[in-house]
Coordinates of C-alpha atoms in Angstrom, one line a residue:
M1 CA 77.6 127.4 127.7
K2 CA 77.7 129.7 124.6
K3 CA 81.2 128.4 123.9
K4 CA 80.1 124.8 124.0
I5 CA 77.2 125.4 121.6
L6 CA 79.5 127.3 119.3
L7 CA 82.1 124.5 119.4
I8 CA 79.4 121.9 118.7
I9 CA 78.1 123.9 115.8
S10 CA 81.6 124.4 114.5
L11 CA 82.4 120.7 114.7
C12 CA 79.1 119.9 112.9
L13 CA 80.0 122.3 110.1
I14 CA 83.5 120.9 109.8
A15 CA 82.1 117.3 109.7
L16 CA 79.6 118.3 107.0
G17 CA 82.2 120.0 105.0
L18 CA 84.5 117.0 105.0
A19 CA 81.6 114.6 104.4
A20 CA 80.3 116.6 101.5
C21 CA 83.4 115.9 99.4
G22 CA 82.1 113.7 96.6
E23 CA 83.9 110.7 95.2
T24 CA 85.0 111.1 91.6
D25 CA 84.0 108.4 89.2
P26 CA 87.3 106.7 88.1
T27 CA 85.9 106.0 84.6
T28 CA 85.6 109.7 83.9
M29 CA 89.0 110.8 85.1
S30 CA 92.1 111.4 83.0
Y31 CA 95.2 109.4 83.9
N32 CA 98.0 111.5 82.4
G33 CA 96.2 111.8 79.2
Y34 CA 94.9 108.3 79.1
S35 CA 91.3 107.3 79.7
Y36 CA 90.1 104.6 82.0
D37 CA 89.0 102.5 79.0
Q38 CA 92.4 102.8 77.3
L39 CA 94.3 101.8 80.5
K40 CA 91.8 98.9 81.1
S41 CA 92.2 97.5 77.6
T42 CA 96.0 97.9 77.8
C43 CA 96.1 95.9 81.1
E44 CA 93.8 93.3 79.7
G45 CA 95.9 92.9 76.6
T46 CA 99.1 92.6 78.7
V47 CA 97.6 89.9 80.9
T48 CA 96.2 88.0 77.8
S49 CA 99.6 88.1 76.1
L50 CA 101.3 86.8 79.2
L51 CA 98.8 84.0 79.7
E52 CA 99.2 83.0 76.0
M53 CA 103.0 83.2 76.1
P54 CA 104.7 79.8 75.7
D55 CA 106.8 78.5 78.6
E56 CA 109.9 78.7 76.5
Q57 CA 109.5 82.5 76.3
K58 CA 108.8 82.8 80.0
E59 CA 111.9 80.8 81.1
P60 CA 114.5 83.6 80.7
Y61 CA 112.5 85.9 82.9
V62 CA 112.0 83.3 85.6
V63 CA 115.7 82.4 85.5
M64 CA 116.7 86.0 85.9
K65 CA 114.3 86.7 88.7
D66 CA 116.8 86.2 91.6
M67 CA 120.0 87.2 89.8
S68 CA 122.1 90.3 90.4
D69 CA 122.6 92.8 87.5
A70 CA 126.1 91.3 86.7
E71 CA 124.7 87.8 86.6
R72 CA 121.8 88.9 84.4
N73 CA 124.3 90.6 82.1
T74 CA 126.3 87.4 81.8
Y75 CA 123.2 85.3 81.3
I76 CA 121.9 87.6 78.5
K77 CA 125.3 87.5 76.7
S78 CA 125.2 83.7 76.9
V79 CA 121.7 83.4 75.6
A80 CA 122.0 86.1 73.0
P81 CA 125.7 86.6 72.0
S82 CA 124.8 89.1 69.3
A83 CA 123.0 91.4 71.7
S84 CA 124.6 94.9 71.9
E85 CA 125.3 96.7 75.1
E86 CA 122.2 98.9 74.4
D87 CA 120.0 95.8 74.0
I88 CA 121.3 94.3 77.3
A89 CA 120.8 97.6 79.1
G90 CA 117.2 97.7 77.8
I91 CA 116.5 94.2 79.0
L92 CA 118.0 94.9 82.4
Q93 CA 116.0 98.1 82.6
Q94 CA 112.8 96.2 81.9
E95 CA 113.7 93.7 84.6
I96 CA 114.3 96.5 87.1
G97 CA 110.9 98.0 86.2
R98 CA 109.2 94.7 86.8
A99 CA 110.9 94.3 90.2
H100 CA 109.5 97.6 91.4
V101 CA 105.9 96.9 90.3

């Protein structure tokens, strides 16, 4: 009987210990050196700029969506023949980053 009571008390203490962990306010946390407000304004700015972007500027990204890297490389060279290999690599890297988001 003593073991059961001890077990029940132990379980209650464990439950209280886990339940006592408070939730941190996300607006007061640091996100790798950025504040909540900085990240929020950056996200809002990005969304606003994407919404205001003309369809002509969106078209290349929509076209490249389902292309392989080689197809994208060829497409970028056809659209921007003066683009250097570094420029093309940067564009492809941006596309890869968007695919993983």
